[in-house]
PDB file of C-alpha atoms in Angstrom:
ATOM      1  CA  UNK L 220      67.134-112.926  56.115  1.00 41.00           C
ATOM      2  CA  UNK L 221      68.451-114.388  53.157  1.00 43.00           C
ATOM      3  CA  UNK L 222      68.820-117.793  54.738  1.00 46.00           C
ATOM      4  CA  UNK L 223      65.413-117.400  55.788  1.00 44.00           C
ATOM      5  CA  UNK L 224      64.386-116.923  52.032  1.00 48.00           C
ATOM      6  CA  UNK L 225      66.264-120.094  50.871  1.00 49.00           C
ATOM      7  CA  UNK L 226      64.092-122.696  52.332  1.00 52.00           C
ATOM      8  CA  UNK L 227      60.733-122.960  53.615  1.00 55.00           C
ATOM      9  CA  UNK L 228      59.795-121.397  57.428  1.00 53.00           C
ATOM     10  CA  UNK L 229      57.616-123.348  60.345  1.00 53.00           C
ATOM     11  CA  UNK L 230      56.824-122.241  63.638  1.00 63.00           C
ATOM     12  CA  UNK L 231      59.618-124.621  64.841  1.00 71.00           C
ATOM     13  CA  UNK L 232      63.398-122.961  64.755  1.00 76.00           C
ATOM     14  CA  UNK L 233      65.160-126.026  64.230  1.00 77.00           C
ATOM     15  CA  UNK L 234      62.849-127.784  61.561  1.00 79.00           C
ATOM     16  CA  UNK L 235      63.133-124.263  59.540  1.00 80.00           C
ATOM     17  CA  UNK L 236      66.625-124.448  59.734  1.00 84.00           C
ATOM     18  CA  UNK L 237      66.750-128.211  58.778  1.00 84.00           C
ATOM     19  CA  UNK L 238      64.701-127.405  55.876  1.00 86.00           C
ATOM     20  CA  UNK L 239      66.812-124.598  54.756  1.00 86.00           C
ATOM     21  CA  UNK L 240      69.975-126.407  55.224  1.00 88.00           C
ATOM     22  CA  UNK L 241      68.580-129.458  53.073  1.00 92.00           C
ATOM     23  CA  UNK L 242      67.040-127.379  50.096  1.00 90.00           C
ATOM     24  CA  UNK L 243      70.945-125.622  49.738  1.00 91.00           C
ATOM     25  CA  UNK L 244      72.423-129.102  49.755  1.00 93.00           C
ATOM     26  CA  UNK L 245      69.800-130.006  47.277  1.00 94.00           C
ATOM     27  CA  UNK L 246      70.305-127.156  44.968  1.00 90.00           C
ATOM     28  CA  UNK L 247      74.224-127.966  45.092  1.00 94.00           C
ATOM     29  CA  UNK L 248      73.457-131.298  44.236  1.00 95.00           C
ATOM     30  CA  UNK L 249      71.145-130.336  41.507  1.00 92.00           C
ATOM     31  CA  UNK L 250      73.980-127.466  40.143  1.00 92.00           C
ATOM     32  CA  UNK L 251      76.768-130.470  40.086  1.00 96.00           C
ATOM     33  CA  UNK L 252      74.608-132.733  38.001  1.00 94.00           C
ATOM     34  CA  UNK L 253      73.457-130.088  35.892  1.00 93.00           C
ATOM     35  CA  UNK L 254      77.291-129.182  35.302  1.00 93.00           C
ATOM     36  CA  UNK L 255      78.562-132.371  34.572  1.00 96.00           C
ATOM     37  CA  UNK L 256      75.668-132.680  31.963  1.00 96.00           C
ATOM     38  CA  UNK L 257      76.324-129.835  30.387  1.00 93.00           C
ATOM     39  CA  UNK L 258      79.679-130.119  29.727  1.00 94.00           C
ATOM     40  CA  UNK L 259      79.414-133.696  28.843  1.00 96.00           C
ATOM     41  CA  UNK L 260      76.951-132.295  25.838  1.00 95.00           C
ATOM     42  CA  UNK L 261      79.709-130.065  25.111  1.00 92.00           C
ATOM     43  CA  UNK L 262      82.288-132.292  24.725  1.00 94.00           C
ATOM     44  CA  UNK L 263      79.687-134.578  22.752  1.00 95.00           C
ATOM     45  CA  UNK L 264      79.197-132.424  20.668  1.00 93.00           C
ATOM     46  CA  UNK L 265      82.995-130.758  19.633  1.00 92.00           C
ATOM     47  CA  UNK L 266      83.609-134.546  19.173  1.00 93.00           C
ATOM     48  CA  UNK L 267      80.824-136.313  17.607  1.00 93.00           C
ATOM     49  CA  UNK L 268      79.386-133.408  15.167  1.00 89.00           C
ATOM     50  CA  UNK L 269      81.712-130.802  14.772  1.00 87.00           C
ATOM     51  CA  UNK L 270      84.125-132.095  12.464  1.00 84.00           C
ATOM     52  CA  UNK L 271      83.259-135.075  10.300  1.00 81.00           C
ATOM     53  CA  UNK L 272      84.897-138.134  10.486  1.00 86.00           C
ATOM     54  CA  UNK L 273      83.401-137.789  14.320  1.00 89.00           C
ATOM     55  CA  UNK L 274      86.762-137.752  16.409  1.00 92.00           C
ATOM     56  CA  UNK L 275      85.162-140.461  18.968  1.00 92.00           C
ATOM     57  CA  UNK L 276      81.976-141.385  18.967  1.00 93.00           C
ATOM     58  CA  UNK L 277      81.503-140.738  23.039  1.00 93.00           C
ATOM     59  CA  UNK L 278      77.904-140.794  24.499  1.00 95.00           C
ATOM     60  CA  UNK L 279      76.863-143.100  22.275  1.00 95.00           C
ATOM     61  CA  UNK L 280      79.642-145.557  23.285  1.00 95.00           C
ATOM     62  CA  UNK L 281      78.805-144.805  26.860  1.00 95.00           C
ATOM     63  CA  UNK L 282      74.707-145.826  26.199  1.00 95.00           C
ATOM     64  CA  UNK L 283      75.783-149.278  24.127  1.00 94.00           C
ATOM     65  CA  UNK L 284      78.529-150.052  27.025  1.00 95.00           C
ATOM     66  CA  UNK L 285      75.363-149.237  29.433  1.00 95.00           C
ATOM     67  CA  UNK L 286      73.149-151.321  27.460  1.00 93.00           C
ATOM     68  CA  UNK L 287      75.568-154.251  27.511  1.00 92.00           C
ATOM     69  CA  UNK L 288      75.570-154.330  31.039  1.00 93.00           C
ATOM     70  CA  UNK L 289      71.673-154.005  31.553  1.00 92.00           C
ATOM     71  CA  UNK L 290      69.543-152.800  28.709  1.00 86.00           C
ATOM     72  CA  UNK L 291      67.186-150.323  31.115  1.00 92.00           C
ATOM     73  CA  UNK L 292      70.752-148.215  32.068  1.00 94.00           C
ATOM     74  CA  UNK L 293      71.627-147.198  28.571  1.00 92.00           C
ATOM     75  CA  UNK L 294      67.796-146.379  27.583  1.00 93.00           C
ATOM     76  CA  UNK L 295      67.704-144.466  31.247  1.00 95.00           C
ATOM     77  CA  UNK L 296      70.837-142.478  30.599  1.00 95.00           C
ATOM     78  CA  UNK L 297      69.896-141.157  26.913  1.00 94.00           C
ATOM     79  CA  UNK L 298      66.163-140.679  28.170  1.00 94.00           C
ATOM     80  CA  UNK L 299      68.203-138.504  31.361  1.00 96.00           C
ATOM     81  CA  UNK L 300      70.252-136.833  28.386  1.00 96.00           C
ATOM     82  CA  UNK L 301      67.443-135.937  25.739  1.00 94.00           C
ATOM     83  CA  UNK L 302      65.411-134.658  29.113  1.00 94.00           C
ATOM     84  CA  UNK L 303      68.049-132.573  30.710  1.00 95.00           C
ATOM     85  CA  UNK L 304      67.522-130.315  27.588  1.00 93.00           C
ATOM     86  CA  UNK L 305      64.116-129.902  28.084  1.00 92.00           C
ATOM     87  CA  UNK L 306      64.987-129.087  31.785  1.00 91.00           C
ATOM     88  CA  UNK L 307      67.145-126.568  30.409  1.00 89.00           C
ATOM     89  CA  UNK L 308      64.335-125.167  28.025  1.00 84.00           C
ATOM     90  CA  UNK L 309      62.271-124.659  30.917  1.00 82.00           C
ATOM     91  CA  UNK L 310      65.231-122.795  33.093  1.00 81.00           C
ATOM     92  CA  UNK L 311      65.058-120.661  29.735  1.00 77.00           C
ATOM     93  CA  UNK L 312      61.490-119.654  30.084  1.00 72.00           C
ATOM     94  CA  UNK L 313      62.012-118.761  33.760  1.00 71.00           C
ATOM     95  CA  UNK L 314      65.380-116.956  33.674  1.00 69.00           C
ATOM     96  CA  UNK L 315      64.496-114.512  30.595  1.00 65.00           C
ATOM     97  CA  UNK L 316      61.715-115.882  28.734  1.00 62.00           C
ATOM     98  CA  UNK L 317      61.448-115.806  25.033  1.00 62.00           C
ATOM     99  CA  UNK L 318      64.511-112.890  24.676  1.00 64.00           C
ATOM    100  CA  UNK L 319      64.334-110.779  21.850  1.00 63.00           C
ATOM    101  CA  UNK L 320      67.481-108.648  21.889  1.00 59.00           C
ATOM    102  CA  UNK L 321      66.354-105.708  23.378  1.00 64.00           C
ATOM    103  CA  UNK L 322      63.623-107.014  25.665  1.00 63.00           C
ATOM    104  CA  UNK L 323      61.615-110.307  27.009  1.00 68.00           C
ATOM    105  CA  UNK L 324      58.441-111.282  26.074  1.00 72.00           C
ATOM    106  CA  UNK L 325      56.276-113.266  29.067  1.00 71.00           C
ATOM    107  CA  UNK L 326      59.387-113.943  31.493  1.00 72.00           C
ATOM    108  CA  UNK L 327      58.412-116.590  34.302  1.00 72.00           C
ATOM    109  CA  UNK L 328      59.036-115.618  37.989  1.00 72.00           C
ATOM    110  CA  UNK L 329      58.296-117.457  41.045  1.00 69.00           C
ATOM    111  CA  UNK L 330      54.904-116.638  42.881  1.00 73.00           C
ATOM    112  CA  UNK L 331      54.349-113.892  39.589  1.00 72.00           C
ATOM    113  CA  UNK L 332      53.639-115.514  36.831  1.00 75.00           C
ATOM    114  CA  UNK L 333      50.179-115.009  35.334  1.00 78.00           C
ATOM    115  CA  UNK L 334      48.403-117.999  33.479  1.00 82.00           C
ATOM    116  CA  UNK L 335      48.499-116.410  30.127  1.00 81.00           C
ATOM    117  CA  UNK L 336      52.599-116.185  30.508  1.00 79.00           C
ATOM    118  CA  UNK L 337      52.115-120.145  31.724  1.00 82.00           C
ATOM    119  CA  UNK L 338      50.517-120.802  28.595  1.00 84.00           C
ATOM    120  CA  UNK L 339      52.959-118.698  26.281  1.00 82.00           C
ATOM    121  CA  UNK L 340      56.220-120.628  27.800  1.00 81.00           C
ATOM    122  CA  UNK L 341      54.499-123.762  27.324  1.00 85.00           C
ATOM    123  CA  UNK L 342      53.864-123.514  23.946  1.00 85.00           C
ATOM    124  CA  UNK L 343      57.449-122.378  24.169  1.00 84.00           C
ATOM    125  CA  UNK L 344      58.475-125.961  25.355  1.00 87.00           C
ATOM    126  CA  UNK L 345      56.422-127.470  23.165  1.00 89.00           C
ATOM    127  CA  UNK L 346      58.168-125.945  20.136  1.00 88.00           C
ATOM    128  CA  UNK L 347      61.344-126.695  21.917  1.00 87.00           C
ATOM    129  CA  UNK L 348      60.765-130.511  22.038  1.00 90.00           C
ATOM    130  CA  UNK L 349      60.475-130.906  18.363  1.00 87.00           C
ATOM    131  CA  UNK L 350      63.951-129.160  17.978  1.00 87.00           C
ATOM    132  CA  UNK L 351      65.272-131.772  20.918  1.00 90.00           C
ATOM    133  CA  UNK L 352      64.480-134.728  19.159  1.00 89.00           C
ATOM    134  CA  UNK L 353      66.056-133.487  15.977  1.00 88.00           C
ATOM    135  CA  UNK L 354      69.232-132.925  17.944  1.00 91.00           C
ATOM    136  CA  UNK L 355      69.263-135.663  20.052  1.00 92.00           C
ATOM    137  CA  UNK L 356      68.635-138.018  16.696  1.00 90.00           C
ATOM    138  CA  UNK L 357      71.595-135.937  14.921  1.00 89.00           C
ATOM    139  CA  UNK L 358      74.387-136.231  18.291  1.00 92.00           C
ATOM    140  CA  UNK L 359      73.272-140.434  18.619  1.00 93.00           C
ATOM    141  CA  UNK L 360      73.198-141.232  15.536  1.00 90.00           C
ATOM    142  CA  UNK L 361      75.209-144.528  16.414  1.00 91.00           C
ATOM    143  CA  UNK L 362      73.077-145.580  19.070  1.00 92.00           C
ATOM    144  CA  UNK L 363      69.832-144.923  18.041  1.00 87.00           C
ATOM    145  CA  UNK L 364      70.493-146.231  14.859  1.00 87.00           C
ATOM    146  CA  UNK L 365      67.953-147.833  12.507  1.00 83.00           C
ATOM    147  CA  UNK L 366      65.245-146.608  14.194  1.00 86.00           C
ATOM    148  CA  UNK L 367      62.339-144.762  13.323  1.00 86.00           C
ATOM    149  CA  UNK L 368      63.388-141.586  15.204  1.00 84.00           C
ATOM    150  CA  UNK L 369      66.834-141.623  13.588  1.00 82.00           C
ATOM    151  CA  UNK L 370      65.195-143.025  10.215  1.00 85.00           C
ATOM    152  CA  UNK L 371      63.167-139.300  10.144  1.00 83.00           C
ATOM    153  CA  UNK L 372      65.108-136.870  12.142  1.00 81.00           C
ATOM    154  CA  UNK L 373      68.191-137.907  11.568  1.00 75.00           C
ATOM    155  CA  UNK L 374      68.401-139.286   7.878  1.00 77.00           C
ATOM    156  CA  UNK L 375      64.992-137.622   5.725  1.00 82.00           C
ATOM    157  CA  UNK L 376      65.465-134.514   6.975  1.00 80.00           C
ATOM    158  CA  UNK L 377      68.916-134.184   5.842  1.00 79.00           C
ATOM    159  CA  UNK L 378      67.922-134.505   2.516  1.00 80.00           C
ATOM    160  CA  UNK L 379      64.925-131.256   2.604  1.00 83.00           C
ATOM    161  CA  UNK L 380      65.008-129.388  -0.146  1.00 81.00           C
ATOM    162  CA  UNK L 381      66.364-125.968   0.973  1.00 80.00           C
ATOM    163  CA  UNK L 382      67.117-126.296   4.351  1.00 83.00           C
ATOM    164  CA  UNK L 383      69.158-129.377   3.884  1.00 83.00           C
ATOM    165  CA  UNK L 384      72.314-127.130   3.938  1.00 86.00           C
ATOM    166  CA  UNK L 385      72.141-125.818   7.403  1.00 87.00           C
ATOM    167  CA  UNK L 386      71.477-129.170   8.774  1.00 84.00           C
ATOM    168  CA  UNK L 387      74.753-130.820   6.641  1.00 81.00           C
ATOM    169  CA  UNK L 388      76.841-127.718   7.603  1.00 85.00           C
ATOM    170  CA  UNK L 389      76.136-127.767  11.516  1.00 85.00           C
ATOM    171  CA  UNK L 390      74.454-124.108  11.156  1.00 89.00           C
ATOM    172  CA  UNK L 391      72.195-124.853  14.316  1.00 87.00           C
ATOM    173  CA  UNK L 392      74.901-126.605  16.513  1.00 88.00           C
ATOM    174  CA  UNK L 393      76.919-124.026  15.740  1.00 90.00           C
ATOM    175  CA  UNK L 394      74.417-121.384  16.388  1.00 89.00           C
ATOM    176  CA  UNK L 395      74.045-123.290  19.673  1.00 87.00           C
ATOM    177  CA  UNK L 396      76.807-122.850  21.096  1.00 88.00           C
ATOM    178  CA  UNK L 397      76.923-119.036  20.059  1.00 90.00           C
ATOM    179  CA  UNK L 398      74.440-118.730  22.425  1.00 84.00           C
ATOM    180  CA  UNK L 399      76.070-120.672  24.692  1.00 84.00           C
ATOM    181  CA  UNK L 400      78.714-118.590  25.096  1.00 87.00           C
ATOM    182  CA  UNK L 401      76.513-115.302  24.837  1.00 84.00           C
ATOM    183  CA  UNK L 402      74.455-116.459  27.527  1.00 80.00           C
ATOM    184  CA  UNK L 403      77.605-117.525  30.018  1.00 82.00           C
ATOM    185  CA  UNK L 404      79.087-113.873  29.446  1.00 86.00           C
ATOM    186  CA  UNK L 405      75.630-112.223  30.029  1.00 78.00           C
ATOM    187  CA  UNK L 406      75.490-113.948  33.336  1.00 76.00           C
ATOM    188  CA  UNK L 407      78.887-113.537  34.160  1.00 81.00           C
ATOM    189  CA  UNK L 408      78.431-109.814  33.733  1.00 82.00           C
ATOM    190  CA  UNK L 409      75.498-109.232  34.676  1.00 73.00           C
ATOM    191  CA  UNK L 410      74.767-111.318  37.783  1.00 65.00           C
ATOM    192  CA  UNK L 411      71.637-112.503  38.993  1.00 61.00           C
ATOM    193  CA  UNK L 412      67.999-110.662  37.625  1.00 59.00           C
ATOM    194  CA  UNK L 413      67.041-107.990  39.328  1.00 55.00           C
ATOM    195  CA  UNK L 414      64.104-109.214  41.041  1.00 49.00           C
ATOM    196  CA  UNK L 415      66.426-112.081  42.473  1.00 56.00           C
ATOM    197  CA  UNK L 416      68.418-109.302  43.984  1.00 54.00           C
ATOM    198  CA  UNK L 417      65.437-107.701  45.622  1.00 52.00           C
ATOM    199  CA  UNK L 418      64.842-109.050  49.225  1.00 52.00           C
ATOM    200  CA  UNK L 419      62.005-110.719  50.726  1.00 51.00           C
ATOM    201  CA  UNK L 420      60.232-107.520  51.947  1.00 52.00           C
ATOM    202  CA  UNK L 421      60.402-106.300  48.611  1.00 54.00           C
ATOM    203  CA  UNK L 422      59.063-109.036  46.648  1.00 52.00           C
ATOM    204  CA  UNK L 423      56.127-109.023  48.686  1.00 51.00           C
ATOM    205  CA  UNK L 424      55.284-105.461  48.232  1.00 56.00           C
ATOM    206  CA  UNK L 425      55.967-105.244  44.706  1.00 53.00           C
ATOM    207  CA  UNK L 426      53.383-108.725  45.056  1.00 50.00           C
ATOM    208  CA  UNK L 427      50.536-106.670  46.502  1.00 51.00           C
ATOM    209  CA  UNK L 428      51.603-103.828  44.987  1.00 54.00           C
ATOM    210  CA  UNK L 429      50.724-105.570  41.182  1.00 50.00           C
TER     211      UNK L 429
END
């Protein structure tokens, strides 16, 4: 039964199990390249903004090396980079919504979600993206510099009167990876959401029960 729930079904056995079998390999797949990314932010990050002189400057080598081969690869790979986290803002919105200590506020589930929560974790994204190109100006400074992206988000806004501090001291990145951490020790713990743990039968009368 769980097998059945991984993929989609047909009236044909053998295409249901193909199906299944495929979308498993494809969510390994996706899991690898979401790992290496991750960690390759990580490391980006201890090395490039956590201590100043930058220990090595590391992505942003790997885009100009890219771009020296073929200009397209390094633009592709920091557009792939700068995306990823909005991927991962979006796995956010769906795995606990906007979380507020004690509680979430408009969690997104599969085949439950009501338009008005749609709405609330978009504008969630939306806020999100302004915060990604800060970042993402900040940890490539090298390579995107003297341009207009780094020329605002990574050079004026250093230099705001008040908040100019926590951008200079790393407050954010640090804050970051706080929740980083948090959030890896949560799941650890904690294992998959309930309603993940809840079988088919279930979902689909708690579905028509709502």
């Amino acid at each position: 039964m769980w097998l059945a729930g991984g993929g989609p079904g047909g009236e044909d056995p053998g295409y249901a199990w193909a199906m299944t079998v495929m979308t498993f390999y494809l969510k390994a797949l996706g899991g690898l390249v979401g790992a290496v990314l991750s960690v390759a932010w990580m490391v980006h990050v201890v090395l490039y903004m956590f201590v100043y002189p930058p220990i090595s400057p590391f992505l942003n080598s790997f885009f100009i090396t890219l771009d020296g081969v073929f200009p397209l690869f390094g633009t592709a790979a920091f557009a792939l980079f700068c995306f990823y986290l909005i991927a991962v803002t979006v796995k956010g919105c769906t795995k606990v919504g906007l979380f507020l200590l004690l509680f979430t506020v408009r969690p997104m589930r599969v085949g439950a979600t009501l338009m008005n929560d749609m709405l609330f974790n978009t504008a969630l994204v939306l806020l999100a993206t302004n915060a990604v190109i800060q970042f993402c100006a900040q940890a490539f400074a090298l390579y995107a510099n003297e341009t207009a992206i780094h020329d605002i988000w990574g050079d004026q806004i250093l230099h705001l009167m008040g908040i100019k501090y926590l951008y200079q001291l790393n407050v954010f990145v640090y804050c970051m990876f706080f929740f980083i951490a948090a959030t890896i020790l949560v799941l650890m713990i904690r294992g998959p959401a309930k309603w993940k743990r809840l079988s088919q039968e279930e979902r689909l009368a708690a579905a028509y029960a709502g």
